[in-house]
Amino acid sequence: MKISQLEEKLAELRGQLQRLETEEAEKIRRKRMLADMGDDFRENEGAKMVMEDHNLLHMRIFKLKKEIYEIKKALAAARGYNP
């Protein structure tokens, strides 16, 4: 890939990550409040679904961060940086 393509992809991924960490995390927070999650959320079906959403959000964030890392490595290699 060309450097410009890598930079565009990196910017796009960072935008997606920022959206996940802000907007989507806020949606989860609101869902948690609506599900009335107390100390023992295992008995609350709504709370269980919110926790599944919460876990999926963190998996998506982790995958995006990993992809960003890979793009950064490729970008460094394309620029000729070898530690």
Coordinates of C-alpha atoms in Angstrom, one line a residue:
M1 CA 0.0 0.0 0.0
K2 CA 1.1 3.6 -0.6
I3 CA 1.9 5.8 2.3
S4 CA -1.1 8.1 1.6
Q5 CA -3.5 5.1 1.6
L6 CA -2.1 3.9 4.9
E7 CA -2.4 7.4 6.4
E8 CA -6.0 7.6 5.2
K9 CA -6.8 4.2 6.6
L10 CA -5.2 5.2 9.9
A11 CA -7.2 8.4 10.1
E12 CA -10.4 6.4 9.3
L13 CA -9.7 3.8 12.0
R14 CA -8.9 6.5 14.6
G15 CA -12.2 8.2 13.8
Q16 CA -14.0 4.9 14.3
L17 CA -12.2 4.3 17.6
Q18 CA -13.0 7.7 18.9
R19 CA -16.7 7.2 18.0
L20 CA -16.7 3.9 19.8
E21 CA -15.1 5.2 22.9
T22 CA -17.4 8.2 23.1
E23 CA -20.8 7.7 21.5
E24 CA -21.1 4.0 21.9
A25 CA -19.8 4.0 25.4
E26 CA -22.4 6.7 26.3
K27 CA -25.1 4.5 24.8
I28 CA -24.0 1.6 27.0
R29 CA -23.9 3.9 30.0
R30 CA -27.5 5.0 29.4
K31 CA -28.6 1.4 28.9
R32 CA -27.0 0.4 32.2
M33 CA -28.9 3.2 34.0
L34 CA -32.2 2.1 32.3
A35 CA -31.6 -1.6 33.1
D36 CA -31.3 -0.6 36.8
M37 CA -28.1 -2.5 37.3
G38 CA -27.6 -3.0 41.0
D39 CA -24.9 -5.0 42.8
D40 CA -26.2 -8.3 41.6
F41 CA -27.0 -7.9 37.9
R42 CA -27.0 -11.6 37.2
E43 CA -30.7 -11.9 38.1
N44 CA -31.7 -9.0 35.8
E45 CA -32.2 -10.1 32.2
G46 CA -32.0 -6.5 30.9
A47 CA -28.7 -6.0 32.8
K48 CA -27.3 -9.2 31.3
M49 CA -28.0 -7.9 27.8
V50 CA -26.3 -4.6 28.6
M51 CA -23.3 -6.4 29.9
E52 CA -23.1 -8.4 26.7
D53 CA -23.2 -5.1 24.7
H54 CA -20.5 -3.8 27.0
N55 CA -18.3 -6.7 26.4
L56 CA -18.9 -6.6 22.6
L57 CA -18.0 -2.9 22.7
H58 CA -14.7 -3.6 24.4
M59 CA -13.9 -6.4 21.9
R60 CA -14.6 -4.0 19.0
I61 CA -12.3 -1.4 20.6
F62 CA -9.6 -3.9 21.1
K63 CA -9.8 -5.1 17.5
L64 CA -9.6 -1.5 16.2
K65 CA -6.6 -0.7 18.4
K66 CA -4.9 -3.8 17.1
E67 CA -5.7 -2.8 13.5
I68 CA -4.4 0.7 14.1
Y69 CA -1.2 -0.8 15.5
E70 CA -0.8 -2.9 12.4
I71 CA -1.3 0.1 10.1
K72 CA 1.2 2.1 12.1
K73 CA 3.8 -0.7 11.7
A74 CA 3.1 -0.9 7.9
L75 CA 3.4 2.9 7.7
A76 CA 6.7 2.9 9.5
A77 CA 8.0 0.2 7.2
A78 CA 6.8 2.1 4.2
R79 CA 8.6 5.2 5.4
G80 CA 11.8 3.1 5.8
Y81 CA 12.0 3.1 9.6
N82 CA 13.7 0.0 10.9
P83 CA 14.5 -0.1 14.6

